[in-house]
Coordinates of C-alpha atoms and ligand atoms in Angstrom, one line a residue:
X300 CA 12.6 0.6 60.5
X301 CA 10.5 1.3 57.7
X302 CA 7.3 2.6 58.1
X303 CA 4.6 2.5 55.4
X304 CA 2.8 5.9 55.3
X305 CA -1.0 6.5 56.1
X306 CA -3.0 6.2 53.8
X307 CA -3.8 9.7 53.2
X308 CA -0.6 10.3 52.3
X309 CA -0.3 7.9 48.9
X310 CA 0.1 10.2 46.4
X311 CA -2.5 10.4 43.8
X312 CA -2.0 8.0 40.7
X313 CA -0.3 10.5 37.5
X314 CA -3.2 10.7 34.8
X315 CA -0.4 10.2 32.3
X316 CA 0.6 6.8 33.5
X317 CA -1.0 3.7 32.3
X318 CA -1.9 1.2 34.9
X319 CA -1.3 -2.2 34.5
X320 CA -4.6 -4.3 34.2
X321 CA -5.7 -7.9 32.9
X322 CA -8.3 -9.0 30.1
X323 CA -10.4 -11.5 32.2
X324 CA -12.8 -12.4 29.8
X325 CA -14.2 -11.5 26.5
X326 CA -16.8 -11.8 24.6
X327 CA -18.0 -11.3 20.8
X328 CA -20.5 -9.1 20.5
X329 CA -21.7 -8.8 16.7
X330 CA -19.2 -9.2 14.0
X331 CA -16.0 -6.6 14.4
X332 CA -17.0 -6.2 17.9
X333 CA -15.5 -7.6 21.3
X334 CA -16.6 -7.0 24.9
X335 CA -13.5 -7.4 26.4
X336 CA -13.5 -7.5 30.9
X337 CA -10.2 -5.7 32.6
X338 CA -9.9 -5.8 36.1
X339 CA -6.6 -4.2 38.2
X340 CA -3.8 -6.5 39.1
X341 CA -4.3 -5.8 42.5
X342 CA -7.7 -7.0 42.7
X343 CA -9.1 -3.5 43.6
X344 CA -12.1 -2.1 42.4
X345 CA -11.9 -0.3 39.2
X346 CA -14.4 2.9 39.5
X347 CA -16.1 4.9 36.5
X348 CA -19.2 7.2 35.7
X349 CA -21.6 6.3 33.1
X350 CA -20.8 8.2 30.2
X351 CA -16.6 8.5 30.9
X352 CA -14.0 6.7 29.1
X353 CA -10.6 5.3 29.1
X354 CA -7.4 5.0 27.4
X355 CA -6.8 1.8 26.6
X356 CA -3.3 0.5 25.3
X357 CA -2.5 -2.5 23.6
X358 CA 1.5 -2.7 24.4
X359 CA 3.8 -2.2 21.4
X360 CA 1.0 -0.9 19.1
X361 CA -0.8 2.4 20.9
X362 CA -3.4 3.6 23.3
X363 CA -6.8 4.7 22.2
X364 CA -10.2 6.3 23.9
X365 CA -13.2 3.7 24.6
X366 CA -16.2 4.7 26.6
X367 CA -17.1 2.3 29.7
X368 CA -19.7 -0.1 28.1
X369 CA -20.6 -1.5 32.1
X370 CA -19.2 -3.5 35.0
X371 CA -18.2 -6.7 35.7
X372 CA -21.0 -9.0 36.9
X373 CA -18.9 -9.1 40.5
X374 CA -18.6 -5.8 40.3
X375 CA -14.7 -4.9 40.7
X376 CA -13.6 -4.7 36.9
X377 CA -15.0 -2.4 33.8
X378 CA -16.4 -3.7 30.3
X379 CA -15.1 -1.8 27.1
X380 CA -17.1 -2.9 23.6
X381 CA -14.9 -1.7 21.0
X382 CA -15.0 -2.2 17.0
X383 CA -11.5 -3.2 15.7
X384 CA -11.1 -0.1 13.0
X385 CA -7.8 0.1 12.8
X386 CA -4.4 -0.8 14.4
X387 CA -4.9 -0.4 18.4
X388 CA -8.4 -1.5 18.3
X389 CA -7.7 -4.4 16.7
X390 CA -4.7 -5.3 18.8
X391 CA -7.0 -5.0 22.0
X392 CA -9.9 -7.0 20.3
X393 CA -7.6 -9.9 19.5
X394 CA -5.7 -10.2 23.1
X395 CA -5.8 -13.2 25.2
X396 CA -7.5 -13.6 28.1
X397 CA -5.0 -13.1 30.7
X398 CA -3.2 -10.5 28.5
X399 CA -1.8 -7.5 30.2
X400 CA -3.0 -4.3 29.0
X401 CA -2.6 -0.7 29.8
X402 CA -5.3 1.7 31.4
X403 CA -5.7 5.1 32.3
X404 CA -8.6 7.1 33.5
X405 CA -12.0 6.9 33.7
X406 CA -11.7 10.4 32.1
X407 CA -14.0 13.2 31.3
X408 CA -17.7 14.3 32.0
X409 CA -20.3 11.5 31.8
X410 CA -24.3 11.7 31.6
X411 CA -26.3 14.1 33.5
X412 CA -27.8 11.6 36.3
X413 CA -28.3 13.2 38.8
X414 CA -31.2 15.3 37.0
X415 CA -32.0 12.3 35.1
X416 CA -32.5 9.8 37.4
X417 CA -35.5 11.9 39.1
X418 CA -37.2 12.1 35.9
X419 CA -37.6 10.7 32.6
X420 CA -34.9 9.9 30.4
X421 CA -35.0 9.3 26.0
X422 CA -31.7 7.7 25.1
X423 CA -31.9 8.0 21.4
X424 CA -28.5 5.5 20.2
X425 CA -27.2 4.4 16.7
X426 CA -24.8 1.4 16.2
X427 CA -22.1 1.4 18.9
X428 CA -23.0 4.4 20.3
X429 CA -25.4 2.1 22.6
X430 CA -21.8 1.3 24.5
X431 CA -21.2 4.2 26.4
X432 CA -25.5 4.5 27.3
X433 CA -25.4 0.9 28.3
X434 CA -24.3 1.9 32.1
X435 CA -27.0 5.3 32.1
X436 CA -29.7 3.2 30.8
X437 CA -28.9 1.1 33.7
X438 CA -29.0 3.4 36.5
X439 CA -31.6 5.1 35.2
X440 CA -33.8 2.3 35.2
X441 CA -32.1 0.9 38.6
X442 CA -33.0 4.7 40.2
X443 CA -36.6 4.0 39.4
X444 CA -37.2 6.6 36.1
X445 CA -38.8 6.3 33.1
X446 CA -36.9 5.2 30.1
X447 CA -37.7 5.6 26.1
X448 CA -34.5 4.0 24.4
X449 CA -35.1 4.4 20.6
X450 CA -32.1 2.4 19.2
X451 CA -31.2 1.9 15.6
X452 CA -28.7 -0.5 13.9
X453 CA -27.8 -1.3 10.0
X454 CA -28.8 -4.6 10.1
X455 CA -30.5 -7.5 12.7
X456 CA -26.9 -8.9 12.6
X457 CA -25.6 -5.7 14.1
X458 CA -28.2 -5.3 17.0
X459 CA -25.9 -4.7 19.9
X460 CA -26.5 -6.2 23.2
X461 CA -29.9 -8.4 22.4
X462 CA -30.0 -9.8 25.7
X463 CA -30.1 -6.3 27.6
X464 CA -32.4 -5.0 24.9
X465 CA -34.7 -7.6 26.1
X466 CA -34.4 -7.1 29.8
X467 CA -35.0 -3.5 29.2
X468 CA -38.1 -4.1 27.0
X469 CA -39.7 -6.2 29.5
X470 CA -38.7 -3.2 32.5
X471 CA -42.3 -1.7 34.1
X472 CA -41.1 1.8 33.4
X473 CA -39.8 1.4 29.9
X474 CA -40.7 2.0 26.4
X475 CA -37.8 0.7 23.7
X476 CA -38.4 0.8 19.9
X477 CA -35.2 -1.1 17.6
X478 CA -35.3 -0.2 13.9
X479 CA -32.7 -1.3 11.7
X480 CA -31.7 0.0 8.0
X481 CA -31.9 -2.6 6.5
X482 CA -33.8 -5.7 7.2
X483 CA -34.7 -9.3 5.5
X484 CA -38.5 -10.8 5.5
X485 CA -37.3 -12.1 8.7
X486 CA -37.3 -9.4 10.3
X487 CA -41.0 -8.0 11.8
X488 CA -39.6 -5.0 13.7
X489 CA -39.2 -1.3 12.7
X490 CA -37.3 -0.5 9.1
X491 CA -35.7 3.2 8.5
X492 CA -33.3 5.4 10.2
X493 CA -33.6 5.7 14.1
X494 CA -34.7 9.3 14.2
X495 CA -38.6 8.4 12.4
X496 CA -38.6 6.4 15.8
X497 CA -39.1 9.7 17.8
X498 CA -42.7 10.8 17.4
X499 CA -43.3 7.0 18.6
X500 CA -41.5 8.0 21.7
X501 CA -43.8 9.0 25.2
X502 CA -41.9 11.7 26.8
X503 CA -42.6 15.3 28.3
X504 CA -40.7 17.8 26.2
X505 CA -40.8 19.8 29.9
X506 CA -39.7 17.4 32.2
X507 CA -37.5 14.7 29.9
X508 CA -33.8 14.6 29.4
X509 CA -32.4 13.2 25.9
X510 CA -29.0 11.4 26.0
X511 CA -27.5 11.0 22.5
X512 CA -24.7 8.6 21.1
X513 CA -23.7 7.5 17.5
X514 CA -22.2 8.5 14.3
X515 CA -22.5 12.9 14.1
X516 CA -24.5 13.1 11.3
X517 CA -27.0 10.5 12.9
X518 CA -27.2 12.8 16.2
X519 CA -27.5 16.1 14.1
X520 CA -31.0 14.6 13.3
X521 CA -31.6 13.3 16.2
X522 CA -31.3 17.3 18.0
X523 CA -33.9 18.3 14.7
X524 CA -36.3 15.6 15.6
X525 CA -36.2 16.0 19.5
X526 CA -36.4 19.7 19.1
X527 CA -39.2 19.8 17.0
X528 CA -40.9 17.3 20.0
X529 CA -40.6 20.3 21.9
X530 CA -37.6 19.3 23.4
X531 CA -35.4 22.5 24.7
X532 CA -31.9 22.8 23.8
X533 CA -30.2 22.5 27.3
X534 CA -32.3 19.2 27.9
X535 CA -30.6 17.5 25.2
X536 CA -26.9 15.8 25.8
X537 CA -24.5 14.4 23.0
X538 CA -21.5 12.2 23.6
X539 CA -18.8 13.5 21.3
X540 CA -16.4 11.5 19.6
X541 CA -12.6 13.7 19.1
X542 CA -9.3 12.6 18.3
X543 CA -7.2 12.1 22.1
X544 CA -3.8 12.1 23.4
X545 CA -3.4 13.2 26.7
X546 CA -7.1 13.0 27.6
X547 CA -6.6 15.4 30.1
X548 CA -6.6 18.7 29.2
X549 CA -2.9 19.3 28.3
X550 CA -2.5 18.9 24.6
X551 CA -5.4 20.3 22.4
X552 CA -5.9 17.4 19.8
X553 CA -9.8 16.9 21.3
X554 CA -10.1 21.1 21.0
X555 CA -13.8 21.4 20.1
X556 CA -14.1 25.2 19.9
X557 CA -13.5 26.4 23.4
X558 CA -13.7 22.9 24.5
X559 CA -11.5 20.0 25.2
X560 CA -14.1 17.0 24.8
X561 CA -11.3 15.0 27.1
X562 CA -12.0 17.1 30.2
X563 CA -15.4 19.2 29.6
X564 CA -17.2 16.0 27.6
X565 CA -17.2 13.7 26.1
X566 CA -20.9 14.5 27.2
X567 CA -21.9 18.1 26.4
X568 CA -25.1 19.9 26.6
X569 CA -26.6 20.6 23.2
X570 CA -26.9 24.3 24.4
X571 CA -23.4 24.6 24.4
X572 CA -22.5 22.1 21.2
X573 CA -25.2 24.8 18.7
X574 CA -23.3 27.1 18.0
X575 CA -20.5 25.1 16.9
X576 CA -21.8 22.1 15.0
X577 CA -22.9 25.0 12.7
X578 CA -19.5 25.5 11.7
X579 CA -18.5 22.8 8.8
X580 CA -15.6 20.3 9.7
X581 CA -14.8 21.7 13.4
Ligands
LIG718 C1 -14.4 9.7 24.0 C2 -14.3 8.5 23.0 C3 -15.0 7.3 23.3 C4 -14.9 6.2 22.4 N1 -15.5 5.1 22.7 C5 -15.4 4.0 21.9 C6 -16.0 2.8 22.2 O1 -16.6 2.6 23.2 N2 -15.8 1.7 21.3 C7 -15.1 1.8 20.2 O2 -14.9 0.8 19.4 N3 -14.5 3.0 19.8 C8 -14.6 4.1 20.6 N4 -14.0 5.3 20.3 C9 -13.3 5.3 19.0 C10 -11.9 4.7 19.1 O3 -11.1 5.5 20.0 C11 -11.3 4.7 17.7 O4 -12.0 3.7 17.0 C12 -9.8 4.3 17.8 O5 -9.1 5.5 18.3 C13 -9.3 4.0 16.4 O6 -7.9 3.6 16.6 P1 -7.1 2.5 15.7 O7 -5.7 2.7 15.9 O8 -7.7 1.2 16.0 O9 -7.6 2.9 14.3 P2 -7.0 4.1 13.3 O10 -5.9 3.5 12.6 O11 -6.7 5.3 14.2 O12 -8.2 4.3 12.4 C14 -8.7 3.3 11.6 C15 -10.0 3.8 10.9 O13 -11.0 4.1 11.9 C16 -11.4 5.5 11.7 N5 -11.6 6.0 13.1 C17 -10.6 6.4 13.9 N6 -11.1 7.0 15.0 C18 -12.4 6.9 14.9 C19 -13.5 7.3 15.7 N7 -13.3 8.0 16.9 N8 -14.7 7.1 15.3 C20 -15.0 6.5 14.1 N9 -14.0 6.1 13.3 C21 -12.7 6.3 13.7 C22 -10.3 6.1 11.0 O14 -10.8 7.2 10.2 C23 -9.8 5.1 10.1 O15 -10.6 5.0 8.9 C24 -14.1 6.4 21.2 C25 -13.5 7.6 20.9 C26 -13.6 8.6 21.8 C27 -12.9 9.9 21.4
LIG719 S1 -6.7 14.9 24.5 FE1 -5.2 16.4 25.1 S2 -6.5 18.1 25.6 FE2 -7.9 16.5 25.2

């Protein structure tokens, strides 16, 4: 007779094998831009840490890396936000709800939290790069610390998650600036790149932690302006953004120096990141 085996003894899923999951809903965030909701076939809960990602394939066209933008409202499924670039992301944006699609990971090293949570957090964010800070800002707020969130976008049109931004406005421990680049006359909030938002920002350079995420050049600044604040090198974290294959260590595409952004980031301490964003076209 067969005898299923304990559970102890399932072996461990192979990180190179994409799991079968479904798009249960999704949603248009700003124009370009879909939220899309996955959740396992099974019905089991699908785990992550804020700041890890996933590779994501759209069948018959490819598999790329997205960040975990948050949870499912029930809680069992994961929400990517993804800008349809190219092929693959464009594939995903446009499936079906219902659609099967292929998912491996969470992978890499998310946001510091566990020091974070204790303390006060600045989450400086440009464009999409409010996607993978969406889950941090959350626990960080749900933990009971202090927030800044200084969050710049081109335009009023491409002001991600308005709704959130609102919630986390109105939050007791919370200060969050928007700026855009670009505005109308109907717009009454901040003009200019996100970085002239930091001396606004009410932080401890001793006790804060930064968390960074958006286009390089726009997080190079961001390191000049929070370390001017007084902010100290290994206080200051960066999401980085490398091209991925295997996303776990094996092939070298993501080599960042003596780093494979898969497996030792995406999130990296700015202590460590220095030395080599000095280097042109790493
Ligand atoms: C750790 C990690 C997390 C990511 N998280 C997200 C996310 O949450 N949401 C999201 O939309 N994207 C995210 N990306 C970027 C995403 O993986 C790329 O946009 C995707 O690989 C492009 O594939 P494609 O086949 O659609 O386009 P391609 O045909 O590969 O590229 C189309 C165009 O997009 C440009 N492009 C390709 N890759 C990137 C990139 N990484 N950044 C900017 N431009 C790029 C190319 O230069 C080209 O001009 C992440 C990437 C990494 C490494
Ligand atoms: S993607 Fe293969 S080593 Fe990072």
């Amino acid at each position: 007779m067969f005898m299923a085996p304990p559970a102890t003894d399932i072996a461990p899923r192979d990180p190179l094998l994409p799991r079968i999951v479904r798009l249960r809903g999704k949603r248009r965030e700003i124009r370009g831009v879909w939220s899309l909701e996955v959740v396992a076939e099974e019905g089991e809960p699908l785990d992550f840490a804020p700041g890890q990602f996933s590779m994501l394939t759209a069948f018959g066209v490819g598999e790329v890396p997205v960040s975990v933008s948050g949870r499912t409202r029930d809680g069992i499924g994961l929400v990517y936000t993804i800008r349809a670039v190219g092929a693959v992301t464009a594939a995903l944006c446009g499936l079906r709800t219902g659609a099967p699609l292929g998912l491996r990971g969470p992978f890499g090293a998310g946001w510091p939290l566990e020091e974070a949570a204790a303390r006060e957090v600045t989450v400086i964010a440009g464009g999409l790069g409010l996607a993978p800070l969406r889950p941090a800002i959350e626990a960080v707020l749900a933990a009971g610390g202090r927030l800044v969130l200084l969050y710049g976008a081109r335009g009023p049109s491409e002001i991600l998650y308005p709704a959130d931004l609102a919630r986390w406005q109105s939050a007791r421990r919370a200060q969050v600036e928007v700026t855009v680049d670009h505005a109308g006359p109907e717009w009454h909030g901040h003009v200019g790149v996100v970085t002239r938002l930091v001396p606004r920002a009410r932080f401890d350079p001793d006790t804060a932690l930064a968390l960074v995420c958006g286009p390089e050049i726009m997080m190079r600044f961001a390191v000049s302006s929070l370390r001017e604040a007084g902010l100290s090198d290994a206080r200051i974290f960066l999401s980085m953004e490398r091209n991925m294959k295997c996303a776990v260590g094996f092939c070298g595409h993501c080599q960042f120096g003596p780093h494979f952004v898969c497996r030792d980031g995406p999130v990296l301490g700015y202590d460590r990141l220095a030395p080599l964003l000095r280097i042109e076209e790493l």
